[in-house]
Amino acid sequence: MFRYGRSTVRPFRRSRRDKLALVQTWLDYLPRLWPGLINTLLITLAAFPMAVVLAFVVGILRVWKIPVLGGFLTAYVEFIRATPLVMQLFYIYFALPFIGIEINPLGAAIFTFGIHYGAYLSETVRGAVLSIEKTQWESATVLHFSRFQTAHLIIVPQALRVALPIFTTELIDMFKTTSLAALVGVPELTFLARVEALRTFDVLIVFSLIAMIYFLIAFPATILARQIEKRVVIP
Amino acid sequence: MLERLYDHLIDLLPATFTTVVVTLLSFALATVIGIVLAAMRLSRFRPVRLFAMVYTELFRNTPLLVQVFFIFYVVPSYAPIADLSPLTVGCLALGLYFGAYLGETFRGGLLGVDKRQWEAGRVLQLSNVTIFTRIVLPQAFRSVIPAWGNILVGSFKATAVLSIITLNELMFQARILGSLTFRYFEIFTVATALYFAIGYPTIRAINWLERRLSLETTTGVTEFQVDRRAIELAGR
């Protein structure tokens, strides 16, 4: 294997023009990476609402402790939490076509992220619902609310407020994790970056660039989430 | 049918072993990095604190996959080390990534230790290093064990990401076998079962440990537990 010896040529100092040229190279890559960012955001924005709905349904049904269904839901949550996301993604994309369910890469990614984060968030919802006082359920029963009405008119709005900080954390986490969709060939940011990097061999520039894009979205979002958390949290 | 599943299981076992080895190696590295980062965050010197902070935010706010690519493609073409094996890259990437998360965990744990422990140590004329390693760290460690375990499970699951850099772990092996035999469904089912067989007992063990330790926890733990949720989310 080729090894780098000690270089005999001293690296020359970059002139101002060279620096500008470097910036130009960075900018040249951006238009090629934009479609990837759009796909990344698309996956996030499609999968997250799915995860939230799933989380509330599963979370509340698990609180109700319905005999058989409850067991199934617990198994679903535990299973998702004990196996890797990549495994689930590959299972849905590669294995399910063999039993007649075929999904395109983007659909498989959205579906996987939805059910994966749904399981995690359902634990949050369950915790939030359990944290709401029992008297709320009881007084609703006294007022002749049905169980379903109590859940969606009284419990969910309160639980949402308790769970919101974790929801935002998970949303940011999901945004980062969508990069794994590259493994099944969804042309999102990381996938396109790899294609560009292997095409031009400007590995440093391309990978730094996408690391920066991810960071510039995730980091401000984290700070914003912390601010929201301060306002919403129930003391 | 059952026989074939058994054959797949035998084929996948060596790769499962690799997965476990990578998990343990990277987790050991992450723990060391985490302790160093936490100590740096408590340092008196501003540049040291700043470095630890930048490191943490940088590694926590970019995807693991991007970091893996960075180490796999960029480092060998600029650093004087020409070839990094996938195993090295994998352990390094996971170690650096989870080190950032563990740094936050340990910091919470260290802050949870009563300040008077430091003062008492100084009265006894112990050096700062001795106080840190012999008095504060063991106490902090105890309160962070549950979060620490969650990161362990996180890094176990994250090893599957490394299949993209041709590290011969469970996920990679399953894909290779799948493409050779075209029995994706059976092989992936067996692989999933293997992941579950390791991941689930570990999670249960950690939950058990958490319940045991929570009975006897003392100061600072509540503050830290708020932080813990965020750490649980690490590494998928």
Coordinates of C-alpha atoms in Angstrom, one line a residue:
Chain A
M1 CA 0.0 0.0 0.0
F2 CA 1.2 3.5 -0.8
R3 CA 2.5 5.5 2.2
Y4 CA 3.2 9.2 2.3
G5 CA 6.9 9.9 3.0
R6 CA 8.1 13.1 4.5
S7 CA 7.3 15.8 1.9
T8 CA 10.4 17.4 0.3
V9 CA 8.3 20.3 -1.0
R10 CA 7.4 23.0 1.5
P11 CA 3.8 24.0 1.2
F12 CA 3.6 27.4 -0.4
R13 CA 1.8 30.2 1.2
R14 CA -1.6 30.9 -0.4
S15 CA -2.0 34.3 -2.0
R16 CA -5.2 36.3 -1.8
R17 CA -6.2 35.1 -5.2
D18 CA -5.8 31.5 -4.2
K19 CA -7.9 32.0 -1.2
L20 CA -10.6 33.5 -3.4
A21 CA -10.3 30.6 -5.7
L22 CA -10.8 28.2 -2.8
V23 CA -14.0 30.0 -1.8
Q24 CA -15.1 29.8 -5.4
T25 CA -14.6 26.0 -5.3
W26 CA -16.7 25.8 -2.2
L27 CA -19.4 27.8 -3.8
D28 CA -19.3 25.6 -6.9
Y29 CA -20.3 22.6 -4.9
L30 CA -23.4 24.2 -3.4
P31 CA -25.7 24.1 -6.4
R32 CA -25.0 20.4 -6.7
L33 CA -25.8 19.7 -3.1
W34 CA -29.0 21.8 -2.8
P35 CA -31.3 19.1 -4.1
G36 CA -29.9 16.8 -1.4
L37 CA -30.8 19.3 1.3
I38 CA -34.3 19.5 -0.1
N39 CA -34.6 15.7 0.1
T40 CA -33.2 15.7 3.6
L41 CA -35.8 18.2 4.7
L42 CA -38.5 16.4 2.8
I43 CA -37.8 13.1 4.7
T44 CA -37.7 15.0 8.0
L45 CA -40.9 16.9 7.4
A46 CA -42.8 13.9 6.1
A47 CA -41.6 11.4 8.7
F48 CA -41.9 13.6 11.8
P49 CA -45.7 14.2 11.7
M50 CA -46.1 10.5 11.0
A51 CA -44.0 9.7 14.1
V52 CA -45.9 12.2 16.2
V53 CA -49.3 10.8 15.3
L54 CA -48.1 7.3 15.8
A55 CA -46.6 8.2 19.1
F56 CA -49.8 9.7 20.5
V57 CA -51.9 6.7 19.3
V58 CA -49.4 4.1 20.7
G59 CA -48.6 6.1 23.8
I60 CA -52.3 6.5 24.9
L61 CA -53.3 3.0 23.9
R62 CA -50.5 1.7 26.1
V63 CA -51.7 3.7 29.0
W64 CA -55.1 2.2 28.6
K65 CA -53.6 -1.3 29.0
I66 CA -55.9 -3.0 26.5
P67 CA -55.3 -6.8 26.9
V68 CA -53.9 -8.2 23.5
L69 CA -53.3 -5.0 21.6
G70 CA -51.3 -3.6 24.5
G71 CA -48.9 -6.5 24.4
F72 CA -48.4 -6.0 20.7
L73 CA -47.7 -2.3 21.1
T74 CA -45.2 -3.0 23.9
A75 CA -43.5 -5.6 21.7
Y76 CA -43.3 -3.0 18.8
V77 CA -41.7 -0.4 21.0
E78 CA -39.3 -2.7 22.6
F79 CA -38.3 -4.2 19.3
I80 CA -37.6 -0.8 17.7
R81 CA -35.6 0.3 20.7
A82 CA -33.4 -2.9 20.7
T83 CA -32.4 -3.0 17.0
P84 CA -30.5 -0.5 14.9
L85 CA -32.2 2.0 12.7
V86 CA -30.1 0.9 9.8
M87 CA -31.2 -2.7 10.3
Q88 CA -34.9 -1.6 10.2
L89 CA -34.2 0.5 7.1
F90 CA -32.6 -2.4 5.2
Y91 CA -35.3 -4.7 6.3
I92 CA -38.0 -2.6 4.9
Y93 CA -36.1 -1.8 1.7
F94 CA -34.4 -5.1 0.9
A95 CA -36.4 -7.8 2.7
L96 CA -40.0 -6.7 2.4
P97 CA -40.1 -6.9 -1.5
F98 CA -39.6 -10.7 -1.0
I99 CA -43.0 -11.0 0.6
G100 CA -44.6 -8.7 -2.0
I101 CA -44.3 -5.3 -0.4
E102 CA -42.2 -3.0 -2.7
I103 CA -41.4 0.6 -1.7
N104 CA -39.1 3.1 -3.4
P105 CA -36.0 4.3 -1.5
L106 CA -37.6 7.6 -0.4
G107 CA -40.8 5.9 0.7
A108 CA -38.9 3.3 2.6
A109 CA -36.8 5.9 4.4
I110 CA -39.9 8.0 5.4
F111 CA -41.7 5.0 6.5
T112 CA -38.8 3.7 8.6
F113 CA -38.0 7.0 10.2
G114 CA -41.7 7.4 11.0
I115 CA -42.1 4.1 12.8
H116 CA -38.7 4.3 14.4
Y117 CA -39.2 7.7 15.9
G118 CA -42.8 6.9 16.6
A119 CA -41.7 4.2 19.0
Y120 CA -39.3 6.4 20.8
L121 CA -41.8 9.3 21.0
S122 CA -44.5 7.0 22.2
E123 CA -42.5 6.4 25.3
T124 CA -42.3 10.2 25.8
V125 CA -46.1 10.5 25.3
R126 CA -46.7 7.7 27.7
G127 CA -44.6 9.3 30.3
A128 CA -46.3 12.7 29.8
V129 CA -49.8 11.2 30.0
L130 CA -48.9 9.3 33.1
S131 CA -47.5 12.5 34.6
I132 CA -50.9 14.2 34.3
E133 CA -53.0 13.8 37.4
K134 CA -55.5 11.0 37.6
T135 CA -58.2 13.4 38.8
Q136 CA -58.3 14.9 35.3
W137 CA -59.5 11.6 33.9
E138 CA -61.9 11.2 36.8
S139 CA -63.5 14.6 36.5
A140 CA -63.9 14.1 32.8
T141 CA -65.7 10.9 33.4
V142 CA -68.0 12.6 35.9
L143 CA -68.8 15.2 33.2
H144 CA -69.8 12.3 30.8
F145 CA -66.9 12.6 28.5
S146 CA -66.1 9.4 26.6
R147 CA -62.7 8.0 27.0
F148 CA -61.7 9.1 23.5
Q149 CA -63.0 12.6 24.1
T150 CA -61.1 12.9 27.4
A151 CA -58.0 11.8 25.7
H152 CA -58.1 14.2 22.8
L153 CA -59.8 17.2 24.5
I154 CA -58.2 17.2 27.9
I155 CA -55.2 14.9 28.2
V156 CA -53.4 15.4 24.9
P157 CA -53.2 19.2 25.1
Q158 CA -51.6 19.0 28.5
A159 CA -49.4 16.1 27.6
L160 CA -48.2 18.0 24.5
R161 CA -46.9 20.7 26.7
V162 CA -45.0 18.3 28.9
A163 CA -43.5 16.4 26.0
L164 CA -42.7 19.3 23.8
P165 CA -39.0 19.8 24.8
I166 CA -38.3 16.1 24.0
F167 CA -40.2 16.4 20.7
T168 CA -38.0 19.2 19.5
T169 CA -34.8 17.4 20.6
E170 CA -36.0 14.3 18.6
L171 CA -36.9 16.5 15.6
I172 CA -33.4 17.8 15.4
D173 CA -32.0 14.3 16.0
M174 CA -34.1 13.0 13.2
F175 CA -32.8 15.8 10.9
K176 CA -29.3 14.5 11.5
T177 CA -30.2 10.9 11.3
T178 CA -31.9 11.2 7.9
S179 CA -28.4 11.0 6.5
L180 CA -28.7 7.2 7.0
A181 CA -31.2 7.2 4.1
A182 CA -28.1 7.5 1.9
L183 CA -27.5 3.8 2.7
V184 CA -30.5 2.8 0.6
G185 CA -29.7 5.3 -2.1
V186 CA -32.0 8.2 -1.4
P187 CA -30.3 11.2 -3.1
E188 CA -30.2 13.3 0.1
L189 CA -27.4 15.5 1.3
T190 CA -24.9 12.9 2.5
F191 CA -25.5 10.7 -0.5
L192 CA -24.9 13.5 -3.0
A193 CA -21.9 14.7 -1.1
R194 CA -20.4 11.2 -1.3
V195 CA -21.1 11.1 -5.0
E196 CA -19.4 14.5 -5.5
A197 CA -16.5 13.6 -3.3
L198 CA -15.8 10.4 -5.2
R199 CA -16.2 12.2 -8.6
T200 CA -13.8 15.1 -7.9
F201 CA -11.8 13.7 -5.0
D202 CA -12.2 17.1 -3.3
V203 CA -13.0 15.1 -0.2
L204 CA -12.0 17.7 2.3
I205 CA -14.1 20.5 0.8
V206 CA -17.2 18.5 0.1
F207 CA -17.4 16.7 3.5
S208 CA -16.6 19.9 5.4
L209 CA -19.2 21.7 3.4
I210 CA -22.0 19.3 4.3
A211 CA -20.8 19.0 7.9
M212 CA -21.2 22.8 8.0
I213 CA -24.7 22.7 6.4
Y214 CA -25.9 20.2 9.0
F215 CA -24.3 22.1 11.8
L216 CA -25.7 25.5 10.7
I217 CA -29.2 24.0 10.8
A218 CA -28.9 21.7 13.8
F219 CA -27.0 24.0 16.2
P220 CA -29.3 27.1 15.9
A221 CA -32.3 24.8 16.1
T222 CA -31.0 23.4 19.4
I223 CA -30.6 26.8 20.8
L224 CA -34.0 27.8 19.6
A225 CA -35.5 24.7 21.1
R226 CA -33.9 25.5 24.5
Q227 CA -35.5 28.9 24.4
I228 CA -38.9 27.5 23.6
E229 CA -38.5 24.9 26.3
K230 CA -37.9 27.7 28.9
R231 CA -41.2 29.3 27.9
V232 CA -43.4 26.2 27.6
V233 CA -42.1 24.1 30.5
I234 CA -44.6 23.8 33.4
P235 CA -42.8 24.8 36.6
Chain B
M1 CA -36.6 -24.1 6.3
L2 CA -35.4 -24.2 9.9
E3 CA -32.2 -25.8 8.8
R4 CA -31.5 -23.0 6.4
L5 CA -32.2 -20.4 9.1
Y6 CA -29.7 -22.3 11.3
D7 CA -27.1 -22.2 8.5
H8 CA -27.6 -18.4 8.2
L9 CA -27.2 -18.1 11.9
I10 CA -23.9 -19.9 11.8
D11 CA -22.7 -17.7 8.9
L12 CA -23.6 -14.6 10.7
L13 CA -22.0 -15.4 14.1
P14 CA -18.4 -14.3 13.3
A15 CA -19.7 -11.0 12.1
T16 CA -21.8 -10.6 15.3
F17 CA -18.6 -11.1 17.2
T18 CA -17.0 -8.2 15.2
T19 CA -20.0 -6.1 16.0
V20 CA -19.6 -6.7 19.8
V21 CA -15.8 -6.1 19.6
V22 CA -16.3 -2.8 17.7
T23 CA -18.9 -1.8 20.3
L24 CA -16.7 -2.5 23.2
L25 CA -13.6 -0.8 21.7
S26 CA -15.4 2.3 20.6
F27 CA -17.2 2.5 23.9
A28 CA -13.9 2.3 25.8
L29 CA -12.6 5.1 23.7
A30 CA -15.7 7.1 24.1
T31 CA -15.5 6.8 27.9
V32 CA -12.0 8.0 28.0
I33 CA -12.9 11.0 25.7
G34 CA -15.9 11.7 27.8
I35 CA -14.0 11.8 31.0
V36 CA -11.4 14.1 29.5
L37 CA -14.0 16.4 28.0
A38 CA -15.9 16.6 31.3
A39 CA -12.7 17.5 33.1
M40 CA -11.8 20.1 30.5
R41 CA -15.2 21.7 30.8
L42 CA -14.5 22.2 34.5
S43 CA -11.1 23.6 33.9
R44 CA -9.9 27.0 35.1
F45 CA -8.4 27.9 31.7
R46 CA -10.7 29.5 29.2
P47 CA -9.1 28.0 26.0
V48 CA -9.4 24.5 27.5
R49 CA -13.1 25.0 28.3
L50 CA -13.7 26.5 24.9
F51 CA -12.0 23.7 23.1
A52 CA -14.1 21.1 24.9
M53 CA -17.3 23.1 24.2
V54 CA -16.6 23.4 20.5
Y55 CA -15.7 19.8 20.2
T56 CA -19.0 18.8 21.9
E57 CA -21.2 21.0 19.8
L58 CA -19.4 20.1 16.6
F59 CA -19.8 16.3 17.1
R60 CA -23.3 16.5 18.5
N61 CA -24.7 18.6 15.7
T62 CA -23.4 16.7 12.7
P63 CA -24.6 13.3 11.6
L64 CA -22.6 10.2 12.6
L65 CA -22.5 9.1 8.9
V66 CA -20.8 12.4 7.9
Q67 CA -18.2 11.9 10.6
V68 CA -17.6 8.4 9.5
F69 CA -17.1 9.5 5.9
F70 CA -14.9 12.3 7.1
I71 CA -12.5 10.0 8.9
F72 CA -12.7 7.3 6.2
Y73 CA -12.1 9.6 3.1
V74 CA -10.6 12.8 4.3
V75 CA -8.1 11.8 7.1
P76 CA -6.1 9.3 5.0
S77 CA -5.6 11.8 2.1
Y78 CA -4.3 14.6 4.3
A79 CA -2.7 13.0 7.3
P80 CA 0.6 11.2 7.0
I81 CA -1.1 7.9 7.8
A82 CA -1.9 6.4 4.4
D83 CA -4.3 3.6 5.1
L84 CA -6.7 3.2 8.0
S85 CA -8.5 -0.1 8.2
P86 CA -12.3 0.0 8.4
L87 CA -12.0 -1.3 11.9
T88 CA -9.9 1.6 13.0
V89 CA -12.1 4.1 11.3
G90 CA -15.2 2.5 12.8
C91 CA -13.9 2.5 16.4
L92 CA -12.5 6.0 16.0
A93 CA -15.6 7.5 14.5
L94 CA -18.0 5.9 17.1
G95 CA -15.6 6.7 19.9
L96 CA -15.3 10.4 19.0
Y97 CA -19.0 10.7 18.4
F98 CA -20.2 9.1 21.6
G99 CA -17.3 10.7 23.5
A100 CA -19.0 14.0 22.9
Y101 CA -22.3 12.7 24.4
L102 CA -20.6 11.0 27.3
G103 CA -18.7 14.2 28.0
E104 CA -22.1 15.9 28.7
T105 CA -23.2 13.0 30.8
F106 CA -20.1 13.0 32.9
R107 CA -20.2 16.7 33.3
G108 CA -23.7 16.4 34.8
G109 CA -22.4 13.7 37.1
L110 CA -19.4 15.7 38.2
L111 CA -21.5 18.8 38.8
G112 CA -23.8 16.6 40.9
V113 CA -20.9 15.8 43.3
D114 CA -21.1 18.1 46.3
K115 CA -18.6 21.0 46.3
R116 CA -17.6 20.3 49.8
Q117 CA -15.9 17.0 48.7
W118 CA -13.4 19.2 46.9
E119 CA -12.9 21.4 49.9
A120 CA -12.5 18.5 52.2
G121 CA -9.9 17.0 49.9
R122 CA -8.0 20.3 49.9
V123 CA -8.0 20.4 53.7
L124 CA -6.5 16.9 53.7
Q125 CA -3.7 18.3 51.4
L126 CA -4.6 16.1 48.5
S127 CA -3.6 17.3 45.1
N128 CA -6.3 18.3 42.6
V129 CA -5.6 15.3 40.5
T130 CA -5.9 12.9 43.4
I131 CA -9.2 14.5 44.5
F132 CA -10.6 14.2 41.0
T133 CA -9.6 10.6 40.3
R134 CA -10.0 9.1 43.7
I135 CA -12.9 11.1 45.3
V136 CA -15.0 12.9 42.8
L137 CA -14.9 10.6 39.8
P138 CA -16.0 7.5 41.6
Q139 CA -19.0 9.3 43.0
A140 CA -19.9 10.9 39.8
F141 CA -19.6 7.6 38.0
R142 CA -22.2 6.0 40.1
S143 CA -24.9 8.5 39.2
V144 CA -24.2 8.4 35.5
I145 CA -24.2 4.6 35.2
P146 CA -27.7 4.4 33.7
A147 CA -26.9 7.1 31.1
W148 CA -23.6 5.4 30.4
G149 CA -25.4 2.2 29.7
N150 CA -27.8 3.9 27.3
I151 CA -24.8 5.1 25.4
L152 CA -23.5 1.6 25.3
V153 CA -26.7 0.4 23.7
G154 CA -26.5 3.4 21.4
S155 CA -23.1 2.5 20.2
F156 CA -24.0 -1.1 19.8
K157 CA -26.8 -0.1 17.4
A158 CA -24.7 2.5 15.7
T159 CA -22.2 -0.1 14.6
A160 CA -24.6 -1.0 11.8
V161 CA -23.8 2.3 10.2
L162 CA -20.3 1.1 9.7
S163 CA -21.4 -1.4 7.1
I164 CA -21.0 1.4 4.5
I165 CA -17.3 1.6 5.0
T166 CA -17.0 -2.2 4.4
L167 CA -16.3 -3.1 8.0
N168 CA -17.2 -6.8 8.2
E169 CA -19.8 -6.6 11.0
L170 CA -23.3 -8.1 11.2
M171 CA -25.1 -5.7 8.9
F172 CA -22.4 -5.9 6.2
Q173 CA -22.2 -9.7 6.4
A174 CA -26.0 -9.9 6.2
R175 CA -26.0 -7.7 3.1
I176 CA -23.2 -9.7 1.4
L177 CA -25.0 -13.0 2.2
G178 CA -28.2 -11.6 0.9
S179 CA -26.7 -10.5 -2.4
L180 CA -25.0 -13.9 -2.8
T181 CA -28.0 -16.1 -2.1
F182 CA -30.8 -13.6 -2.7
R183 CA -32.5 -14.8 0.4
Y184 CA -32.7 -11.3 1.9
F185 CA -35.9 -12.0 3.9
E186 CA -34.5 -15.0 5.8
I187 CA -31.1 -13.6 6.3
F188 CA -32.2 -10.2 7.5
T189 CA -34.7 -11.8 9.8
V190 CA -31.9 -13.8 11.4
A191 CA -29.7 -10.7 11.6
T192 CA -32.5 -8.7 13.2
A193 CA -33.0 -11.5 15.7
L194 CA -29.3 -11.5 16.6
Y195 CA -29.3 -7.7 17.1
F196 CA -32.4 -8.1 19.3
A197 CA -30.9 -11.0 21.2
I198 CA -28.0 -8.8 22.3
G199 CA -29.7 -5.4 22.5
Y200 CA -32.8 -6.3 24.5
P201 CA -31.1 -8.1 27.4
T202 CA -28.7 -5.2 27.7
I203 CA -31.5 -2.7 27.8
R204 CA -33.3 -4.7 30.5
A205 CA -30.1 -5.0 32.5
I206 CA -29.6 -1.2 32.3
N207 CA -33.2 -0.6 33.4
W208 CA -32.7 -2.9 36.3
L209 CA -29.5 -1.2 37.3
E210 CA -31.2 2.2 37.0
R211 CA -34.0 1.1 39.4
R212 CA -31.5 -0.3 41.9
L213 CA -29.3 2.8 41.8
S214 CA -32.2 5.3 42.0
L215 CA -33.2 4.1 45.4
E216 CA -30.0 5.2 46.9
T217 CA -29.0 8.3 44.8
T218 CA -28.1 11.4 46.7
T219 CA -27.3 14.9 45.6
G220 CA -27.5 16.5 42.2
V221 CA -29.1 13.6 40.5
T222 CA -32.4 15.3 39.6
E223 CA -30.6 18.0 37.7
F224 CA -28.7 15.5 35.9
Q225 CA -31.7 13.3 35.1
V226 CA -33.3 16.1 33.0
D227 CA -30.2 16.0 30.9
R228 CA -30.3 12.3 30.6
R229 CA -33.3 12.1 28.3
A230 CA -31.2 14.0 25.7
I231 CA -28.5 11.5 26.0
E232 CA -30.8 8.6 25.6
L233 CA -31.5 9.9 22.1
A234 CA -27.9 9.5 21.1
G235 CA -26.8 7.2 18.4
R236 CA -29.3 5.7 16.1

